[in-house]
mmCIF file of C-alpha atoms and ligand atoms in Angstrom:
data_model
loop_
_atom_site.group_PDB
_atom_site.id
_atom_site.type_symbol
_atom_site.label_atom_id
_atom_site.label_comp_id
_atom_site.label_asym_id
_atom_site.label_seq_id
_atom_site.Cartn_x
_atom_site.Cartn_y
_atom_site.Cartn_z
ATOM 1 C CA MET A 1 95.556 68.587 116.520
ATOM 2 C CA ASN A 2 95.952 68.745 112.755
ATOM 3 C CA ARG A 3 98.634 71.094 111.433
ATOM 4 C CA TRP A 4 99.931 72.202 108.092
ATOM 5 C CA ILE A 5 102.935 74.165 106.849
ATOM 6 C CA GLY A 6 102.753 76.969 104.324
ATOM 7 C CA LEU A 7 105.993 77.938 102.427
ATOM 8 C CA ASP A 8 106.538 81.100 100.336
ATOM 9 C CA ILE A 9 109.759 80.682 98.310
ATOM 10 C CA GLY A 10 110.883 84.111 96.924
ATOM 11 C CA GLY A 11 113.920 85.237 95.034
ATOM 12 C CA THR A 12 115.542 86.635 98.239
ATOM 13 C CA LYS A 13 113.906 84.962 101.147
ATOM 14 C CA ILE A 14 111.950 81.823 102.096
ATOM 15 C CA LEU A 15 109.141 82.362 104.542
ATOM 16 C CA GLY A 16 107.447 79.469 106.343
ATOM 17 C CA SER A 17 104.627 79.121 108.817
ATOM 18 C CA LEU A 18 103.055 76.283 110.873
ATOM 19 C CA TYR A 19 99.356 76.591 111.037
ATOM 20 C CA GLY A 20 96.684 74.899 113.252
ATOM 21 C CA GLU A 21 93.080 74.108 112.661
ATOM 22 C CA ASP A 22 91.914 77.633 113.541
ATOM 23 C CA ASP A 23 93.881 78.832 110.458
ATOM 24 C CA LYS A 24 96.175 80.811 112.748
ATOM 25 C CA PRO A 25 99.943 80.542 112.516
ATOM 26 C CA ILE A 26 101.598 78.790 115.421
ATOM 27 C CA ALA A 27 105.295 79.394 114.565
ATOM 28 C CA GLN A 28 107.209 81.198 111.795
ATOM 29 C CA SER A 29 110.537 80.655 110.202
ATOM 30 C CA LYS A 30 112.608 82.600 107.686
ATOM 31 C CA LYS A 31 115.864 82.070 105.610
ATOM 32 C CA LYS A 32 117.603 83.766 102.753
ATOM 33 C CA THR A 33 117.023 81.974 99.484
ATOM 34 C CA LYS A 34 120.691 82.165 98.453
ATOM 35 C CA ALA A 35 119.639 81.858 94.849
ATOM 36 C CA LYS A 36 122.965 82.729 93.420
ATOM 37 C CA GLU A 37 124.595 79.812 95.296
ATOM 38 C CA GLY A 38 122.820 77.225 93.184
ATOM 39 C CA ILE A 39 120.039 74.714 93.543
ATOM 40 C CA VAL A 40 121.717 72.415 96.057
ATOM 41 C CA VAL A 41 122.022 75.396 98.504
ATOM 42 C CA VAL A 42 118.483 76.688 97.779
ATOM 43 C CA LEU A 43 116.972 73.274 98.536
ATOM 44 C CA ASP A 44 119.007 73.083 101.691
ATOM 45 C CA GLN A 45 117.630 76.501 102.800
ATOM 46 C CA ILE A 46 114.033 75.337 102.112
ATOM 47 C CA PHE A 47 114.772 72.219 104.280
ATOM 48 C CA LYS A 48 116.042 74.418 107.079
ATOM 49 C CA VAL A 49 112.903 76.492 107.138
ATOM 50 C CA ILE A 50 110.777 73.372 107.333
ATOM 51 C CA ASP A 51 113.088 71.727 109.903
ATOM 52 C CA ALA A 52 112.768 74.967 112.101
ATOM 53 C CA LEU A 53 108.929 74.680 112.065
ATOM 54 C CA TYR A 54 108.932 70.935 112.883
ATOM 55 C CA LYS A 55 111.232 71.754 115.856
ATOM 56 C CA GLU A 56 108.626 74.113 117.208
ATOM 57 C CA ILE A 57 106.443 71.259 118.342
ATOM 58 C CA PRO A 58 107.407 68.157 120.381
ATOM 59 C CA GLU A 59 108.660 65.215 118.314
ATOM 60 C CA ILE A 60 105.673 63.075 119.434
ATOM 61 C CA GLU A 61 103.361 65.508 117.595
ATOM 62 C CA HIS A 62 105.322 65.576 114.278
ATOM 63 C CA SER A 63 102.778 63.119 112.768
ATOM 64 C CA GLU A 64 100.052 65.682 113.312
ATOM 65 C CA ILE A 65 101.705 67.718 110.425
ATOM 66 C CA LEU A 66 99.469 66.634 107.585
ATOM 67 C CA GLY A 67 101.168 68.431 104.637
ATOM 68 C CA ILE A 68 103.211 71.135 103.115
ATOM 69 C CA GLY A 69 102.055 73.765 100.699
ATOM 70 C CA VAL A 70 104.476 75.722 98.691
ATOM 71 C CA GLY A 71 104.273 78.849 96.506
ATOM 72 C CA VAL A 72 107.114 79.457 93.983
ATOM 73 C CA PRO A 73 107.521 82.040 91.277
ATOM 74 C CA GLY A 74 107.546 80.645 87.831
ATOM 75 C CA LEU A 75 105.915 77.892 85.831
ATOM 76 C CA ILE A 76 104.915 74.926 87.945
ATOM 77 C CA THR A 77 103.449 71.841 86.290
ATOM 78 C CA THR A 78 100.363 69.995 87.693
ATOM 79 C CA ASP A 79 102.654 67.321 89.131
ATOM 80 C CA GLY A 80 104.833 69.718 91.147
ATOM 81 C CA ILE A 81 107.795 70.223 88.754
ATOM 82 C CA VAL A 82 109.261 73.711 88.574
ATOM 83 C CA LYS A 83 109.843 74.100 84.936
ATOM 84 C CA PHE A 84 111.632 77.482 85.439
ATOM 85 C CA SER A 85 111.604 80.314 87.836
ATOM 86 C CA PRO A 86 112.701 83.924 87.039
ATOM 87 C CA ASN A 87 115.014 84.543 90.057
ATOM 88 C CA ILE A 88 115.748 81.017 91.377
ATOM 89 C CA PRO A 89 117.916 78.457 89.599
ATOM 90 C CA PHE A 90 114.988 75.823 89.366
ATOM 91 C CA LYS A 91 114.905 74.185 85.893
ATOM 92 C CA ASP A 92 112.617 71.127 85.383
ATOM 93 C CA PHE A 93 113.129 70.744 89.168
ATOM 94 C CA GLU A 94 111.139 67.969 90.972
ATOM 95 C CA LEU A 95 110.603 70.193 94.031
ATOM 96 C CA GLN A 96 107.417 68.445 95.180
ATOM 97 C CA SER A 97 108.706 64.931 95.192
ATOM 98 C CA LYS A 98 112.002 66.062 96.916
ATOM 99 C CA ILE A 99 110.117 67.619 99.830
ATOM 100 C CA GLU A 100 107.663 64.731 100.027
ATOM 101 C CA LYS A 101 110.542 62.151 100.216
ATOM 102 C CA LYS A 102 112.288 63.990 103.004
ATOM 103 C CA TYR A 103 109.340 64.678 105.285
ATOM 104 C CA ASN A 104 106.959 61.918 104.192
ATOM 105 C CA VAL A 105 103.894 64.065 103.932
ATOM 106 C CA PRO A 106 101.738 65.217 100.978
ATOM 107 C CA VAL A 107 103.235 68.343 99.280
ATOM 108 C CA SER A 108 101.390 70.766 96.897
ATOM 109 C CA ILE A 109 103.331 73.339 94.889
ATOM 110 C CA GLY A 110 101.831 76.192 92.979
ATOM 111 C CA ASN A 111 102.771 79.456 91.294
ATOM 112 C CA ASP A 112 103.317 82.063 94.001
ATOM 113 C CA VAL A 113 100.718 84.522 92.638
ATOM 114 C CA ASN A 114 98.086 81.717 92.202
ATOM 115 C CA VAL A 115 98.736 80.471 95.730
ATOM 116 C CA ALA A 116 98.813 83.970 97.299
ATOM 117 C CA MET A 117 95.471 84.910 95.581
ATOM 118 C CA PHE A 118 94.024 81.568 96.758
ATOM 119 C CA GLY A 119 94.924 82.626 100.262
ATOM 120 C CA GLU A 120 93.321 86.034 99.755
ATOM 121 C CA TYR A 121 90.190 84.208 98.422
ATOM 122 C CA LYS A 122 89.957 81.845 101.465
ATOM 123 C CA PHE A 123 90.561 84.832 103.837
ATOM 124 C CA ILE A 124 88.045 87.122 102.315
ATOM 125 C CA SER A 125 85.345 84.756 101.073
ATOM 126 C CA ASN A 126 85.241 81.935 103.576
ATOM 127 C CA ALA A 127 83.097 79.850 101.128
ATOM 128 C CA LEU A 128 80.684 82.614 100.398
ATOM 129 C CA TYR A 129 81.877 82.783 96.784
ATOM 130 C CA LYS A 130 82.663 79.936 94.383
ATOM 131 C CA ASN A 131 83.880 81.516 91.292
ATOM 132 C CA VAL A 132 86.572 84.181 91.812
ATOM 133 C CA LEU A 133 89.268 85.990 89.831
ATOM 134 C CA GLY A 134 92.329 87.546 91.363
ATOM 135 C CA LEU A 135 94.530 90.278 89.705
ATOM 136 C CA PHE A 136 97.807 90.935 91.303
ATOM 137 C CA ILE A 137 99.601 94.282 90.397
ATOM 138 C CA GLY A 138 103.094 94.671 91.517
ATOM 139 C CA THR A 139 106.446 94.902 89.716
ATOM 140 C CA GLY A 140 104.777 92.478 87.302
ATOM 141 C CA ILE A 141 101.118 91.429 86.922
ATOM 142 C CA GLY A 142 99.741 88.005 87.653
ATOM 143 C CA GLY A 143 96.417 86.494 88.606
ATOM 144 C CA ALA A 144 94.471 83.548 89.761
ATOM 145 C CA ILE A 145 91.255 81.854 88.570
ATOM 146 C CA ILE A 146 89.099 80.021 91.173
ATOM 147 C CA ILE A 147 86.342 77.881 89.875
ATOM 148 C CA ASP A 148 83.984 76.033 92.085
ATOM 149 C CA SER A 149 86.257 77.093 95.091
ATOM 150 C CA GLN A 150 89.324 75.320 93.412
ATOM 151 C CA LEU A 151 92.354 76.921 91.893
ATOM 152 C CA TYR A 152 92.239 76.448 88.123
ATOM 153 C CA ILE A 153 95.820 76.246 86.643
ATOM 154 C CA GLY A 154 95.236 74.657 83.247
ATOM 155 C CA GLN A 155 98.359 72.862 82.283
ATOM 156 C CA GLY A 156 100.173 74.988 84.869
ATOM 157 C CA ALA A 157 100.387 78.570 83.572
ATOM 158 C CA ALA A 158 96.671 79.649 83.495
ATOM 159 C CA ALA A 159 95.784 83.145 84.780
ATOM 160 C CA GLU A 160 98.709 84.983 83.350
ATOM 161 C CA PHE A 161 96.490 88.062 83.277
ATOM 162 C CA GLY A 162 99.521 90.344 82.859
ATOM 163 C CA HIS A 163 99.835 89.002 79.249
ATOM 164 C CA ILE A 164 96.253 89.721 78.142
ATOM 165 C CA VAL A 165 96.525 91.916 75.258
ATOM 166 C CA VAL A 166 95.060 95.394 75.776
ATOM 167 C CA ASN A 167 96.568 97.158 72.857
ATOM 168 C CA ALA A 168 97.348 94.882 69.914
ATOM 169 C CA ASP A 169 99.838 97.040 68.203
ATOM 170 C CA GLY A 170 101.197 98.702 71.413
ATOM 171 C CA ALA A 171 104.207 98.505 73.617
ATOM 172 C CA PHE A 172 106.440 95.494 73.800
ATOM 173 C CA CYS A 173 106.266 93.327 76.819
ATOM 174 C CA GLY A 174 109.089 91.439 78.648
ATOM 175 C CA CYS A 175 107.452 88.124 77.472
ATOM 176 C CA GLY A 176 108.245 89.175 73.820
ATOM 177 C CA ALA A 177 104.643 89.837 72.762
ATOM 178 C CA GLN A 178 103.140 93.178 72.046
ATOM 179 C CA GLY A 179 100.458 95.177 73.839
ATOM 180 C CA CYS A 180 100.299 93.055 77.033
ATOM 181 C CA LEU A 181 98.657 94.525 80.170
ATOM 182 C CA GLU A 182 101.975 94.236 82.055
ATOM 183 C CA ALA A 183 103.620 96.561 79.597
ATOM 184 C CA TYR A 184 101.020 99.225 80.599
ATOM 185 C CA ALA A 185 100.017 98.830 84.181
ATOM 186 C CA SER A 186 102.733 97.128 86.216
ATOM 187 C CA LYS A 187 104.932 99.126 88.570
ATOM 188 C CA THR A 188 107.700 98.639 86.103
ATOM 189 C CA ALA A 189 105.568 99.994 83.209
ATOM 190 C CA MET A 190 104.470 103.021 85.366
ATOM 191 C CA GLN A 191 108.032 103.795 86.235
ATOM 192 C CA ARG A 192 108.915 103.582 82.503
ATOM 193 C CA TYR A 193 106.115 105.983 81.650
ATOM 194 C CA ILE A 194 107.257 108.435 84.396
ATOM 195 C CA GLU A 195 110.975 108.223 83.222
ATOM 196 C CA THR A 196 109.991 108.950 79.586
ATOM 197 C CA GLN A 197 107.923 111.960 80.701
ATOM 198 C CA LEU A 198 110.705 113.297 82.997
ATOM 199 C CA SER A 199 113.181 112.910 80.226
ATOM 200 C CA LYS A 200 111.052 115.063 78.076
ATOM 201 C CA GLY A 201 111.417 117.788 80.694
ATOM 202 C CA ARG A 202 108.166 117.326 82.512
ATOM 203 C CA LEU A 203 108.230 118.907 86.000
ATOM 204 C CA SER A 204 107.144 116.580 88.732
ATOM 205 C CA SER A 205 107.845 115.691 92.467
ATOM 206 C CA LEU A 206 108.482 112.200 91.160
ATOM 207 C CA LYS A 207 111.904 113.243 89.821
ATOM 208 C CA ASP A 208 113.512 112.622 93.198
ATOM 209 C CA PHE A 209 113.143 108.913 93.066
ATOM 210 C CA ARG A 210 115.933 108.861 90.400
ATOM 211 C CA ASP A 211 118.498 110.221 92.851
ATOM 212 C CA THR A 212 119.934 106.785 93.301
ATOM 213 C CA ASP A 213 121.126 104.723 90.411
ATOM 214 C CA GLY A 214 118.850 101.880 89.366
ATOM 215 C CA ALA A 215 116.249 103.073 91.980
ATOM 216 C CA VAL A 216 112.846 101.566 91.745
ATOM 217 C CA ILE A 217 110.018 103.908 92.417
ATOM 218 C CA LYS A 218 108.142 103.133 95.729
ATOM 219 C CA SER A 219 104.366 102.753 95.564
ATOM 220 C CA SER A 220 104.187 105.092 98.525
ATOM 221 C CA THR A 221 106.074 107.871 96.575
ATOM 222 C CA LEU A 222 103.511 107.540 93.856
ATOM 223 C CA GLN A 223 100.740 107.678 96.445
ATOM 224 C CA ASN A 224 102.058 110.838 97.965
ATOM 225 C CA ALA A 225 102.569 112.576 94.744
ATOM 226 C CA TYR A 226 98.957 111.627 93.678
ATOM 227 C CA ALA A 227 97.628 112.976 96.953
ATOM 228 C CA SER A 228 99.349 116.249 96.388
ATOM 229 C CA ASN A 229 97.902 116.468 92.811
ATOM 230 C CA ASP A 230 101.181 116.061 91.044
ATOM 231 C CA PRO A 231 100.088 116.214 87.364
ATOM 232 C CA LEU A 232 102.493 113.489 86.216
ATOM 233 C CA ALA A 233 101.381 111.128 89.163
ATOM 234 C CA VAL A 234 97.790 111.682 88.367
ATOM 235 C CA GLU A 235 98.454 110.928 84.666
ATOM 236 C CA VAL A 236 100.354 107.681 85.138
ATOM 237 C CA ILE A 237 97.768 106.462 87.586
ATOM 238 C CA GLN A 238 94.931 107.241 85.129
ATOM 239 C CA TYR A 239 96.997 105.624 82.280
ATOM 240 C CA ALA A 240 97.544 102.373 84.311
ATOM 241 C CA SER A 241 93.916 102.242 85.569
ATOM 242 C CA LYS A 242 92.664 102.578 82.031
ATOM 243 C CA TYR A 243 94.522 99.486 80.864
ATOM 244 C CA LEU A 244 93.599 97.615 84.009
ATOM 245 C CA GLY A 245 89.934 98.481 83.452
ATOM 246 C CA ILE A 246 90.053 97.173 79.884
ATOM 247 C CA ALA A 247 91.454 93.762 81.164
ATOM 248 C CA ILE A 248 88.979 93.644 84.011
ATOM 249 C CA GLY A 249 86.071 94.213 81.568
ATOM 250 C CA SER A 250 87.278 91.465 79.313
ATOM 251 C CA LEU A 251 87.827 89.051 82.290
ATOM 252 C CA ILE A 252 84.326 89.715 83.551
ATOM 253 C CA ASN A 253 82.862 88.886 80.032
ATOM 254 C CA MET A 254 84.859 85.749 80.003
ATOM 255 C CA PHE A 255 84.278 84.479 83.546
ATOM 256 C CA HIS A 256 81.413 86.513 85.130
ATOM 257 C CA PRO A 257 82.876 85.788 88.576
ATOM 258 C CA ASP A 258 81.060 86.233 91.907
ATOM 259 C CA LEU A 259 83.983 88.044 93.412
ATOM 260 C CA PHE A 260 87.035 89.947 91.856
ATOM 261 C CA ILE A 261 90.037 90.410 94.102
ATOM 262 C CA LEU A 262 92.688 93.021 93.427
ATOM 263 C CA GLY A 263 95.993 92.741 95.196
ATOM 264 C CA GLY A 264 99.678 93.574 94.991
ATOM 265 C CA GLY A 265 101.951 96.504 96.035
ATOM 266 C CA ILE A 266 100.267 98.997 93.697
ATOM 267 C CA ILE A 267 96.790 98.234 95.015
ATOM 268 C CA GLU A 268 97.896 98.225 98.666
ATOM 269 C CA SER A 269 99.203 101.720 98.217
ATOM 270 C CA LEU A 270 96.787 103.261 95.553
ATOM 271 C CA GLY A 271 93.833 100.829 95.484
ATOM 272 C CA SER A 272 91.280 103.429 96.833
ATOM 273 C CA GLU A 273 92.544 106.011 94.134
ATOM 274 C CA MET A 274 92.679 103.477 91.280
ATOM 275 C CA MET A 275 89.554 101.355 91.987
ATOM 276 C CA PRO A 276 86.999 103.952 90.772
ATOM 277 C CA LEU A 277 89.100 104.711 87.677
ATOM 278 C CA MET A 278 89.450 101.039 86.835
ATOM 279 C CA LEU A 279 85.736 100.276 87.324
ATOM 280 C CA LYS A 280 84.717 103.225 85.157
ATOM 281 C CA GLU A 281 86.957 101.862 82.310
ATOM 282 C CA ALA A 282 85.776 98.290 82.990
ATOM 283 C CA GLU A 283 82.111 99.402 82.680
ATOM 284 C CA ARG A 284 82.883 100.473 79.065
ATOM 285 C CA HIS A 285 84.147 97.000 78.168
ATOM 286 C CA ALA A 286 81.990 94.616 80.172
ATOM 287 C CA MET A 287 78.656 93.497 78.643
ATOM 288 C CA PRO A 288 75.793 95.578 79.990
ATOM 289 C CA GLY A 289 74.842 94.873 83.524
ATOM 290 C CA LEU A 290 77.611 92.372 84.230
ATOM 291 C CA LEU A 291 79.880 94.634 86.167
ATOM 292 C CA THR A 292 77.421 95.656 88.835
ATOM 293 C CA SER A 293 76.771 91.989 89.671
ATOM 294 C CA VAL A 294 80.534 91.358 90.546
ATOM 295 C CA LYS A 295 81.758 91.993 94.108
ATOM 296 C CA PHE A 296 85.155 93.775 94.181
ATOM 297 C CA GLU A 297 87.598 93.527 97.072
ATOM 298 C CA THR A 298 91.125 94.580 97.613
ATOM 299 C CA SER A 299 93.674 92.086 99.111
ATOM 300 C CA LYS A 300 93.960 91.965 102.962
ATOM 301 C CA LEU A 301 96.914 89.794 103.805
ATOM 302 C CA GLY A 302 99.966 91.877 102.469
ATOM 303 C CA ASP A 303 103.145 90.039 102.868
ATOM 304 C CA ASP A 304 101.480 87.105 104.595
ATOM 305 C CA ALA A 305 99.414 86.235 101.515
ATOM 306 C CA GLY A 306 102.038 83.803 100.258
ATOM 307 C CA VAL A 307 102.495 81.603 103.296
ATOM 308 C CA TYR A 308 98.760 81.847 104.206
ATOM 309 C CA GLY A 309 97.852 80.776 100.557
ATOM 310 C CA ALA A 310 100.377 77.884 100.675
ATOM 311 C CA PHE A 311 98.776 76.605 103.851
ATOM 312 C CA GLN A 312 95.227 76.871 102.416
ATOM 313 C CA PHE A 313 96.460 75.287 99.223
ATOM 314 C CA ILE A 314 97.696 72.104 100.916
ATOM 315 C CA LYS A 315 94.879 72.019 103.479
ATOM 316 C CA ASN A 316 92.471 72.091 100.511
ATOM 317 C CA HIS A 317 94.367 69.137 98.824
ATOM 318 C CA ILE A 318 94.195 66.816 101.714
HETATM 319 ZN ZN1 ZN B 401 103.531 89.899 77.905
#
């Protein structure tokens, strides 16, 4: 029986799953990333997760593991080198060849959002659609481009949809540029908008999230406030949806995909509220008639998208 391993390397934890031919996980493994302890320790943690998965099956069947797929945050080159990663001390690190050498199987490494969205695509589409875009809205904003059923990464960093300019002279973004989508519609941007309004003396049930120092607003807190018609919650959701709609309209003009998948924490909590607002705005920016020909779906896999996507990524490469 053929098997594959999917690995999701995050800033705090490394998740791994062993999959069989029915696309179902056979075993799972999890370890802390220990990013602060340096690259040697992180690599060792990665190996521990993979070792644990190998140990789940008898040694005689180890040769049935055909490859390992990996999702990592950051910029990954087409030959599997992690140029840099925001929360993990990878710097021009040859992660792919290091794992390949140790386990003697093919390894494919991709950006975490690219890989997770590829997983969502495989799960939702099942070959029905060939040209697909993914937009991931969480703490930051990322995306994925799938052309002819394959992930398109350009030189490595394609689909950075968070940095599409939606307001040329607008807010500054973490990337240094001005007016990026991420500066308007990520959870971080929404929180900043809320904090600015609260500091102006606006009354809102959202004020409570600031009780703990450095607290990050929960998507569910926003969802509850929106459901109870809190004016500031309604306003910030309309605000973010507007800018997301502008980007979605432009992306449709550029790619005219069969399917558009929206995912991430914000969509998981507020997708049904935001979708009509986003589509209404996108309609204003897409060429006439294009929007209605695109199918929209929200992500389905939640926290499993990373490992499942990594598995589909390597399965697709072999
Ligand atoms: Zn930016």
